[in-house]
mmCIF file of N, CA and C in Angstrom:
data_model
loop_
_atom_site.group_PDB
_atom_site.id
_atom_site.type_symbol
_atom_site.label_atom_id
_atom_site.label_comp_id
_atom_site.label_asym_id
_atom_site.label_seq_id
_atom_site.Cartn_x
_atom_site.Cartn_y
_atom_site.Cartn_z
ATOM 1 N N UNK H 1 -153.777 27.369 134.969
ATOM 2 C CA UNK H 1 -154.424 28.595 134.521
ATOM 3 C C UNK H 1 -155.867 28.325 134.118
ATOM 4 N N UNK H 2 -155.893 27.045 133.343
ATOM 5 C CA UNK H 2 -157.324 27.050 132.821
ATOM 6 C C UNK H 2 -157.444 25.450 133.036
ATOM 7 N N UNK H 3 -158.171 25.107 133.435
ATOM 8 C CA UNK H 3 -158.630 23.161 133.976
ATOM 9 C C UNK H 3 -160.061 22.705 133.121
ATOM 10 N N UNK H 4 -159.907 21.873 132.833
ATOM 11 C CA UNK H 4 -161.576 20.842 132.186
ATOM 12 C C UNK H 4 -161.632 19.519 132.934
ATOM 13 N N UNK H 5 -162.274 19.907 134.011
ATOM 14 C CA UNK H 5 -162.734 18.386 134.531
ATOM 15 C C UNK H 5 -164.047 18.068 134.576
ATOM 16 N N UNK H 6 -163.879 17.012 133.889
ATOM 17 C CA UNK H 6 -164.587 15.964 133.443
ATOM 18 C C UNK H 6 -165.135 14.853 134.368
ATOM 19 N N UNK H 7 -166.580 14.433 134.447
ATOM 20 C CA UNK H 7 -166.955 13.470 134.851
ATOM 21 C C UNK H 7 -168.211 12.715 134.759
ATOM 22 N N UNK H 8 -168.642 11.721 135.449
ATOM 23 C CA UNK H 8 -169.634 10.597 134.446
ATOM 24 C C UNK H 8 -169.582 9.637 134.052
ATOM 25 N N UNK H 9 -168.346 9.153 133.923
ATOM 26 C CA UNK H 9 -167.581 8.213 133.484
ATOM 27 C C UNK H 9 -168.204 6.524 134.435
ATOM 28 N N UNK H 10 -167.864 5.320 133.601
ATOM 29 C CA UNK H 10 -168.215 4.375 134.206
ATOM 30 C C UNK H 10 -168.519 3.092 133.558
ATOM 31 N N UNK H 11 -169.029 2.148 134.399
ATOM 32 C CA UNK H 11 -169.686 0.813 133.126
ATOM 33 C C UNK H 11 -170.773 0.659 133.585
ATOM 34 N N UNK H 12 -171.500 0.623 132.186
ATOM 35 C CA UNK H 12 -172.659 -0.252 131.848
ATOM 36 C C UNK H 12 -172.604 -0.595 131.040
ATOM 37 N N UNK H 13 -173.866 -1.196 131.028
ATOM 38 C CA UNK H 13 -174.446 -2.599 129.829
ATOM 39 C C UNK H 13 -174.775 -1.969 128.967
ATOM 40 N N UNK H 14 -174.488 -2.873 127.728
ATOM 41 C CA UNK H 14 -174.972 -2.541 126.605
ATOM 42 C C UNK H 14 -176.681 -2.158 126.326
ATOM 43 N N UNK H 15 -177.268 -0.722 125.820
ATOM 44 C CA UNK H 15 -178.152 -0.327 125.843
ATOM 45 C C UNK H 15 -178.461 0.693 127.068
ATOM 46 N N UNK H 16 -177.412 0.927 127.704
ATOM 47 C CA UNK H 16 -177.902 1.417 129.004
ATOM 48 C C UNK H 16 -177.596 2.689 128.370
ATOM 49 N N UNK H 17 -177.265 3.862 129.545
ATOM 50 C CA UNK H 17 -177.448 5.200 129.290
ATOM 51 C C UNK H 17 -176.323 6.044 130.256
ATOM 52 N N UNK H 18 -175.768 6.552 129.674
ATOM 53 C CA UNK H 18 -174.244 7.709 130.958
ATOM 54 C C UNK H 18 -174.393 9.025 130.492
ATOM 55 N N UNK H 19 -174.289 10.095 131.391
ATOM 56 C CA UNK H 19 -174.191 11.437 131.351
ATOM 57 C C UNK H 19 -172.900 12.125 131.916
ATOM 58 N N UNK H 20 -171.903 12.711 130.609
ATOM 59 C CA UNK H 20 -170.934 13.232 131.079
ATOM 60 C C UNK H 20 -170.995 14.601 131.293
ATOM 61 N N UNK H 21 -169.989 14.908 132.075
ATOM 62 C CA UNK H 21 -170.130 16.204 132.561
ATOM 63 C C UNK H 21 -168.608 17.331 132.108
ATOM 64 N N UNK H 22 -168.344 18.167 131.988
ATOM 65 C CA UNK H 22 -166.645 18.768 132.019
ATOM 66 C C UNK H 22 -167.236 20.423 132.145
ATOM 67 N N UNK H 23 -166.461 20.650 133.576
ATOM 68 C CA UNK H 23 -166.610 21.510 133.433
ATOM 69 C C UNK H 23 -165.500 22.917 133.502
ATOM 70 N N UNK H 24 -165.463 23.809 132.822
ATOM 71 C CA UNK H 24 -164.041 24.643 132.807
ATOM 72 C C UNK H 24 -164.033 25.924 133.872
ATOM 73 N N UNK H 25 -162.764 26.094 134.278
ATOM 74 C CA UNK H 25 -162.813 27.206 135.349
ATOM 75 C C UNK H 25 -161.600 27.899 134.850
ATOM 76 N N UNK H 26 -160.810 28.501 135.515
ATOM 77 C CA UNK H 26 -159.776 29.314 135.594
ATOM 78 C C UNK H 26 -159.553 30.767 134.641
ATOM 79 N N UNK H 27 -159.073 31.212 134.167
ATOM 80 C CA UNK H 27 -159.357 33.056 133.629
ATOM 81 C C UNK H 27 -159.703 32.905 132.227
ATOM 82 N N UNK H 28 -161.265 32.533 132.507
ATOM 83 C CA UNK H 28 -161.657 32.603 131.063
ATOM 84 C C UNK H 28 -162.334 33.976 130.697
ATOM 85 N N UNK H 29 -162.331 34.535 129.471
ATOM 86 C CA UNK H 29 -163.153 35.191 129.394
ATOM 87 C C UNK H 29 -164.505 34.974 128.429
ATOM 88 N N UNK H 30 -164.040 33.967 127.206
ATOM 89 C CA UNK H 30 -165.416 33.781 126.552
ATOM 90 C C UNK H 30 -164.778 32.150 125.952
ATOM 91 N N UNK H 31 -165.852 30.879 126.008
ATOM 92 C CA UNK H 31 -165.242 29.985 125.438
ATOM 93 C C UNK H 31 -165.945 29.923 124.146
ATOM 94 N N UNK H 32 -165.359 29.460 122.768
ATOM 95 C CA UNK H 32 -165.907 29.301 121.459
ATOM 96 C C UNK H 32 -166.798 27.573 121.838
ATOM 97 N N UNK H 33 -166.036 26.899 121.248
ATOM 98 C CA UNK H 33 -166.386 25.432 120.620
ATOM 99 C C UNK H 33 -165.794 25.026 121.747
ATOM 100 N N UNK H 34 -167.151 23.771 122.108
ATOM 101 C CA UNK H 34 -167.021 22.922 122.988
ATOM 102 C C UNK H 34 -167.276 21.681 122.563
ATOM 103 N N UNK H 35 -166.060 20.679 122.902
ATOM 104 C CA UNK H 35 -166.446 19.449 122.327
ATOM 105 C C UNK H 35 -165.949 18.167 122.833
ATOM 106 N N UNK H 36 -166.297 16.487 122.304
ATOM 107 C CA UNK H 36 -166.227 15.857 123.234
ATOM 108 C C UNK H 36 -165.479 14.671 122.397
ATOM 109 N N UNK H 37 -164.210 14.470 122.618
ATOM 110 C CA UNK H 37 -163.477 13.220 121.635
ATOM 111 C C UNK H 37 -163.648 11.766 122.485
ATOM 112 N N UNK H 38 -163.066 10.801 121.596
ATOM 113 C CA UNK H 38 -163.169 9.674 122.486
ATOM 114 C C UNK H 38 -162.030 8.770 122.228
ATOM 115 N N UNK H 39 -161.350 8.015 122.767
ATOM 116 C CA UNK H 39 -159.976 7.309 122.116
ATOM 117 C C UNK H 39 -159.699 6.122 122.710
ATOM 118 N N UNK H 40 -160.574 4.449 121.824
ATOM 119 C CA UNK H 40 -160.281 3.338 122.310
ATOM 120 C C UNK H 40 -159.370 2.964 122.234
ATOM 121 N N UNK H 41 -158.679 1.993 122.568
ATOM 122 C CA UNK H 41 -157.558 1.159 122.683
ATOM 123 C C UNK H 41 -157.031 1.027 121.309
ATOM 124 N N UNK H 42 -155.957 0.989 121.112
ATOM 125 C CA UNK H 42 -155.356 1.256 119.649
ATOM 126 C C UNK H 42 -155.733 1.554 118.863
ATOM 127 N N UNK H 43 -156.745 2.467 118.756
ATOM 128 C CA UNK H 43 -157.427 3.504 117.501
ATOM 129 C C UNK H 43 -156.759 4.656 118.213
ATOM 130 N N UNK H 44 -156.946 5.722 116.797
ATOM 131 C CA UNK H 44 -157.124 7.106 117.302
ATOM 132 C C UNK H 44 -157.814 7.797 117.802
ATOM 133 N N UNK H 45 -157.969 8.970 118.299
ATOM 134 C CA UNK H 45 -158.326 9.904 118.933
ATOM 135 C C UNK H 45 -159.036 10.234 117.638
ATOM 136 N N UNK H 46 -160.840 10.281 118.021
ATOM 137 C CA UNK H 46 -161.933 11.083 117.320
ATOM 138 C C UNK H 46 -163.170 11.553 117.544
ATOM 139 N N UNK H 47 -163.171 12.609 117.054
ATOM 140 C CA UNK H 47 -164.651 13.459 117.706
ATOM 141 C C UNK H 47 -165.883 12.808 117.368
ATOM 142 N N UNK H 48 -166.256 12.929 119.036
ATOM 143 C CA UNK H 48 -167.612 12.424 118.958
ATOM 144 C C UNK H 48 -168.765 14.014 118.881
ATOM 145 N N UNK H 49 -168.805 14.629 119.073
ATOM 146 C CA UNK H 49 -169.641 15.691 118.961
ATOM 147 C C UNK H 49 -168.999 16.866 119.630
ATOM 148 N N UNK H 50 -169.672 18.218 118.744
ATOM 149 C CA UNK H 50 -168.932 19.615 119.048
ATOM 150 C C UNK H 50 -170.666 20.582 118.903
ATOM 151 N N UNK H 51 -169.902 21.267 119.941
ATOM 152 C CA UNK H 51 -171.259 22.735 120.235
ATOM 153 C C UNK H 51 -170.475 23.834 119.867
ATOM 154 N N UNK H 52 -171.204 24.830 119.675
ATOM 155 C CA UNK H 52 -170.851 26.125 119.225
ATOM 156 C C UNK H 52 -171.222 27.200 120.368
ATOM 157 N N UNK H 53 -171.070 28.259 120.899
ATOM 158 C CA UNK H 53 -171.273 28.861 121.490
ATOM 159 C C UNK H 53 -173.034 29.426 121.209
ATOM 160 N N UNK H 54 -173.703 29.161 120.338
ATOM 161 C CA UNK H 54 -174.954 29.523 119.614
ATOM 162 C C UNK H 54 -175.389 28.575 120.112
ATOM 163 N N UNK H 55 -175.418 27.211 120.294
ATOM 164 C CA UNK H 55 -175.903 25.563 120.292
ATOM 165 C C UNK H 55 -176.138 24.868 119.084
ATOM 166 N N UNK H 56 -175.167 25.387 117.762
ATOM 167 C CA UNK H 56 -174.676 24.267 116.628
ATOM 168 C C UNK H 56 -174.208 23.503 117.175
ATOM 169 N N UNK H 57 -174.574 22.092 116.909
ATOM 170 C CA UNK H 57 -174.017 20.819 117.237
ATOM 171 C C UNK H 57 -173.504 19.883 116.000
ATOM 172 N N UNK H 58 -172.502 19.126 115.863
ATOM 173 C CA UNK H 58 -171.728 18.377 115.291
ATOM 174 C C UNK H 58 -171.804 17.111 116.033
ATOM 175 N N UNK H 59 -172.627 15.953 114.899
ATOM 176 C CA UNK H 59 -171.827 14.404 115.693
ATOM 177 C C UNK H 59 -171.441 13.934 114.278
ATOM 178 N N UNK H 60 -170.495 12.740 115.227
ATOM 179 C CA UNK H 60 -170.069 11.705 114.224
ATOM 180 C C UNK H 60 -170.820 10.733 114.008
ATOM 181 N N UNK H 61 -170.976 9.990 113.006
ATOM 182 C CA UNK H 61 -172.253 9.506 111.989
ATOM 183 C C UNK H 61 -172.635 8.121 113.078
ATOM 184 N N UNK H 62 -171.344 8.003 113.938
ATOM 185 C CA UNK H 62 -171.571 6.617 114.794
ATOM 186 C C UNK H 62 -172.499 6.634 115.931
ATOM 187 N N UNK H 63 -172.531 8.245 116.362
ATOM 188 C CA UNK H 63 -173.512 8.299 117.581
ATOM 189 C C UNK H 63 -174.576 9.211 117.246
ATOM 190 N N UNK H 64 -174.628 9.628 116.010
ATOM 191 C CA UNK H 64 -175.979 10.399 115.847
ATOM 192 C C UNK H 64 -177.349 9.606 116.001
ATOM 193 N N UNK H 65 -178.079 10.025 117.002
ATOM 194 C CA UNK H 65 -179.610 9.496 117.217
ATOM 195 C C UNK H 65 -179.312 9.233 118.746
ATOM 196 N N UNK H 66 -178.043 8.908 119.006
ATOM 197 C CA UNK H 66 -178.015 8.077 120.198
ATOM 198 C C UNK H 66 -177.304 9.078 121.598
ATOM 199 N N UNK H 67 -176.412 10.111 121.033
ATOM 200 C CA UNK H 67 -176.019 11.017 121.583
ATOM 201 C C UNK H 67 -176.286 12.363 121.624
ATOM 202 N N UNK H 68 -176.089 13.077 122.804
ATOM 203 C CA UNK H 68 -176.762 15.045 122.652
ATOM 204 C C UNK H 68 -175.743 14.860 123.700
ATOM 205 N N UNK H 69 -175.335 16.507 122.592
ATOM 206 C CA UNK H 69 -174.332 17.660 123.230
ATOM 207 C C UNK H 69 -175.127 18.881 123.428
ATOM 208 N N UNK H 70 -174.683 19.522 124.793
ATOM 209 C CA UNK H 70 -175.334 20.156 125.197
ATOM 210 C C UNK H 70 -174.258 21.137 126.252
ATOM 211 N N UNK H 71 -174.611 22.564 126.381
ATOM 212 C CA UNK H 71 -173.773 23.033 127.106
ATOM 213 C C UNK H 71 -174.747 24.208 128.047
ATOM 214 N N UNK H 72 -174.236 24.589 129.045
ATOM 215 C CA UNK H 72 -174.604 25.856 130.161
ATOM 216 C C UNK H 72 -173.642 26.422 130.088
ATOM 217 N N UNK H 73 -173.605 27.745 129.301
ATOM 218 C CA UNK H 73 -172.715 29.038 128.752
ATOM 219 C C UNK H 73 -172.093 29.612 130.360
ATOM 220 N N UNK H 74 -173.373 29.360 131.711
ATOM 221 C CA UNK H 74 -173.580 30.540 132.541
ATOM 222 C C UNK H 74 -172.516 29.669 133.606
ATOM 223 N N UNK H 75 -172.479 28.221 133.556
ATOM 224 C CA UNK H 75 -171.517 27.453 134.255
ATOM 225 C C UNK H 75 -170.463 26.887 133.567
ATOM 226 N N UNK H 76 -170.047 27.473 132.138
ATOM 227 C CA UNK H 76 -169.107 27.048 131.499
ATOM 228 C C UNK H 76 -168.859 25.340 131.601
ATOM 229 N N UNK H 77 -169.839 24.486 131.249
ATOM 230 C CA UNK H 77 -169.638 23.318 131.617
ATOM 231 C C UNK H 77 -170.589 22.736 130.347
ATOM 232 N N UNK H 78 -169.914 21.713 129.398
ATOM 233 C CA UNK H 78 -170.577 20.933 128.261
ATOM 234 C C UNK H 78 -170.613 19.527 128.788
ATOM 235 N N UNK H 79 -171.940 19.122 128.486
ATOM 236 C CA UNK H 79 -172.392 17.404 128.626
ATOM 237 C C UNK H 79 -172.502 16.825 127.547
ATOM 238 N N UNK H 80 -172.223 14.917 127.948
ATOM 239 C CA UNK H 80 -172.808 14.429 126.753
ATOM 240 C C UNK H 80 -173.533 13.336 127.216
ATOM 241 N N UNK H 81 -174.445 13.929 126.758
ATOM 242 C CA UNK H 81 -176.057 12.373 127.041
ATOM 243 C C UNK H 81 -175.645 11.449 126.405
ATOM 244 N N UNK H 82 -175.408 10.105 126.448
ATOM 245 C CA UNK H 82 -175.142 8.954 125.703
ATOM 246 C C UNK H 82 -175.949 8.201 125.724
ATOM 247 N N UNK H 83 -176.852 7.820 124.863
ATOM 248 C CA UNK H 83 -177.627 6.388 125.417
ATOM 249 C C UNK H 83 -177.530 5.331 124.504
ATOM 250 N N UNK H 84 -178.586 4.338 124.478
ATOM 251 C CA UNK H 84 -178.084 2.983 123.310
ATOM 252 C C UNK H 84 -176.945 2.721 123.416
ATOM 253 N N UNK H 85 -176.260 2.672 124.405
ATOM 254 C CA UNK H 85 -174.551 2.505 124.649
ATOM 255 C C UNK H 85 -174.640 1.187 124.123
ATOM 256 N N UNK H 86 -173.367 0.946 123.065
ATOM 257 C CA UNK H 86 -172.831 -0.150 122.269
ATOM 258 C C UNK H 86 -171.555 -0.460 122.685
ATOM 259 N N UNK H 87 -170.810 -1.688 122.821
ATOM 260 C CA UNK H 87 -169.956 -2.478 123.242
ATOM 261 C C UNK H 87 -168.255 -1.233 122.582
ATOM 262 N N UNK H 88 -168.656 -1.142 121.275
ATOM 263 C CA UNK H 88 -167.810 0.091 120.168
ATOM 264 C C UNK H 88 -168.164 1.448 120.780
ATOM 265 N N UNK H 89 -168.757 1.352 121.403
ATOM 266 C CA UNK H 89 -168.675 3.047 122.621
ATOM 267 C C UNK H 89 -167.607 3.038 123.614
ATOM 268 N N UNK H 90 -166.880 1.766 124.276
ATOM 269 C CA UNK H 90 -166.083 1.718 124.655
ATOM 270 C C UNK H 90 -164.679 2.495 124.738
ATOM 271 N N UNK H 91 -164.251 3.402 125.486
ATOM 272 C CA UNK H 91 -163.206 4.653 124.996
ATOM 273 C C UNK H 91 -162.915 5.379 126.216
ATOM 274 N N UNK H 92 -162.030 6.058 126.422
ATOM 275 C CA UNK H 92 -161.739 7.201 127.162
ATOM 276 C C UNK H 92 -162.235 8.487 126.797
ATOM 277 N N UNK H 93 -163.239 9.017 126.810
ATOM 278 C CA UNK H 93 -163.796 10.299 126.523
ATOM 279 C C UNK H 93 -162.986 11.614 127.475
ATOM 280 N N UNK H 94 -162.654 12.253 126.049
ATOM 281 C CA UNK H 94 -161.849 13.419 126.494
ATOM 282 C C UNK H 94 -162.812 14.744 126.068
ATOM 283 N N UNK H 95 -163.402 15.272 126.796
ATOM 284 C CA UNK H 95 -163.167 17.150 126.991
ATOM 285 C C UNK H 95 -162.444 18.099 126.159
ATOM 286 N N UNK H 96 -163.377 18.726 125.488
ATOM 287 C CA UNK H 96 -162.139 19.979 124.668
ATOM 288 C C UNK H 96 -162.531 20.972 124.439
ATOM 289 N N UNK H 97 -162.098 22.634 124.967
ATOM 290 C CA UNK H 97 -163.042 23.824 124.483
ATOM 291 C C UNK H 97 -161.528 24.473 123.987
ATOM 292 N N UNK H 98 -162.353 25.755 123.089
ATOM 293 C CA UNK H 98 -161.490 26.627 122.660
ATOM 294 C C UNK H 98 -162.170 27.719 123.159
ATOM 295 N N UNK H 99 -161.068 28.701 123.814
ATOM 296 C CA UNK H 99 -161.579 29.736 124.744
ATOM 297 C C UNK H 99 -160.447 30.839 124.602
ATOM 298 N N UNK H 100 -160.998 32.033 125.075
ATOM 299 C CA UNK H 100 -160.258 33.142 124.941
ATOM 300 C C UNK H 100 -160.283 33.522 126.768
ATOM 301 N N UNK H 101 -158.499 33.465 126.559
ATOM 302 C CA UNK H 101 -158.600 33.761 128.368
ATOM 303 C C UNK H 101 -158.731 35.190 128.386
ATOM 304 N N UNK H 102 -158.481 35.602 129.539
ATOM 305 C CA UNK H 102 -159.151 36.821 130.039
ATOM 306 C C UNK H 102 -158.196 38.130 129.771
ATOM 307 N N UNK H 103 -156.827 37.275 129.456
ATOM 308 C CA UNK H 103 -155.700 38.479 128.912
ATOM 309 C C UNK H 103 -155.925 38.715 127.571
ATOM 310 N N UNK H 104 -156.576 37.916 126.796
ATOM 311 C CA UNK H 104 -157.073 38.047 125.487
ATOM 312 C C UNK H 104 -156.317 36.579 124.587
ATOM 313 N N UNK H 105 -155.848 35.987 125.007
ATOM 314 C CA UNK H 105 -155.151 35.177 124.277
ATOM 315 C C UNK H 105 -156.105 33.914 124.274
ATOM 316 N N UNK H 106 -155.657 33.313 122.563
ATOM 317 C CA UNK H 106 -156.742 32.079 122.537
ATOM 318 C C UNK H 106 -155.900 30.976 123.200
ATOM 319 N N UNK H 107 -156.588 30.401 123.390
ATOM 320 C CA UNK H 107 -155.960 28.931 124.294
ATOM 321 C C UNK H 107 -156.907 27.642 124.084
ATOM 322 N N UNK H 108 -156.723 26.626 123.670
ATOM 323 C CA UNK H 108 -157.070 25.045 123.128
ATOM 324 C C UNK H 108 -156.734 23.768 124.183
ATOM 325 N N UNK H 109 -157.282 23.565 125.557
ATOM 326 C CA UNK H 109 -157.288 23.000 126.657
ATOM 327 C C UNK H 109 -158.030 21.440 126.686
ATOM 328 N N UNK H 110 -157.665 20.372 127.128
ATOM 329 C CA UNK H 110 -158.018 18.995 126.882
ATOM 330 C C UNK H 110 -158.582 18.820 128.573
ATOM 331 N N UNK H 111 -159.407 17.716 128.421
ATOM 332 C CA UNK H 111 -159.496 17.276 129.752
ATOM 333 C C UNK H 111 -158.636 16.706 129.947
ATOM 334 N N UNK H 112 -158.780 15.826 131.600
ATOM 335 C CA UNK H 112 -157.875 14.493 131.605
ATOM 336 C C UNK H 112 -158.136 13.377 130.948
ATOM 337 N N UNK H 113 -159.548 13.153 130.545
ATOM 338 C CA UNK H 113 -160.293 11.770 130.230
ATOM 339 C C UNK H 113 -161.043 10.957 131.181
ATOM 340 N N UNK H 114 -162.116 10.749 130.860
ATOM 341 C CA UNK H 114 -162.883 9.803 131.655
ATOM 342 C C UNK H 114 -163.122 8.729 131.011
ATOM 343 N N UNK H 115 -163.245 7.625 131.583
ATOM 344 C CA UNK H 115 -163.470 6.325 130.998
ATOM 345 C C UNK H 115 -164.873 5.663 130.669
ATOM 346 N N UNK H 116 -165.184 5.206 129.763
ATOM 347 C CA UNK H 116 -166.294 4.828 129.825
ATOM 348 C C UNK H 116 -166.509 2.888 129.196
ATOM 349 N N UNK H 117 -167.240 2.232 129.934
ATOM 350 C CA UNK H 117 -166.934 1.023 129.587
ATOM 351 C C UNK H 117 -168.229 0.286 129.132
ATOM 352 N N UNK H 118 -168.555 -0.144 127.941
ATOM 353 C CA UNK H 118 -169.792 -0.795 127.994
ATOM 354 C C UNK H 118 -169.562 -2.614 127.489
ATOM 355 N N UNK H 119 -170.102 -3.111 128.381
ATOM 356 C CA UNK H 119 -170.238 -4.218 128.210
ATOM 357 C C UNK H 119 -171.457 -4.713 127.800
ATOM 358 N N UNK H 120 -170.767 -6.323 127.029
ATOM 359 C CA UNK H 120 -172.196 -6.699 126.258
ATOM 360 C C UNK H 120 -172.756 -7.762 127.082
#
């Protein structure tokens, strides 16, 4: 009914720079909050930055300076600029909007995850 795919994903070196992409389709009618988690290897699942339908942005204290969230309302699709990539950036970055489908009902949709790998 409703899909977030995600992409961008990849390795580089430490200091380098990746641009993710997710973008949503299926019977939307308006999405709220768009945002972008990340979940290394035996840690939990935690947000790296959230947009607002306005362009309020939210990061976590680990990638502020180094990351921008950013979204196109008109292609329903949120990015995340990453740069200064650190070895602890290492994660599966997951996709997440909250949206109101088109029958009126709210709905809370994940990507699949993209991987991202930085080596030192």
């Amino acid at each position: 009914q409703v899909q977030l795919v995600e992409s961008g994903g990849g390795l580089v070196q430490a200091g380098g720079s990746l641009r993710l992409s997710c973008a949503a389709s299926g019977s939307i009618f308006s999405i709220n909050t768009m945002g972008w988690y990340r979940q290394a290897p035996g840690k939990q699942r935690e947000r790296v930055a959230r947009i607002t339908t306005s362009g309020t942005t939210f990061y976590a204290d680990s990638v502020k300076g180094r990351f921008t969230i950013s979204r196109d309302n008109a292609k329903n699709t949120v990015y995340l600029q990453m740069n200064s990539l650190k070895p602890e950036d290492t994660a599966v970055y997951y996709c997440n909007a909250a949206l109101i489908l088109v029958e009126g009902r709210f709905l809370e949709v994940w990507g699949q995850g993209t991987l991202v790998t930085v080596s030192s």
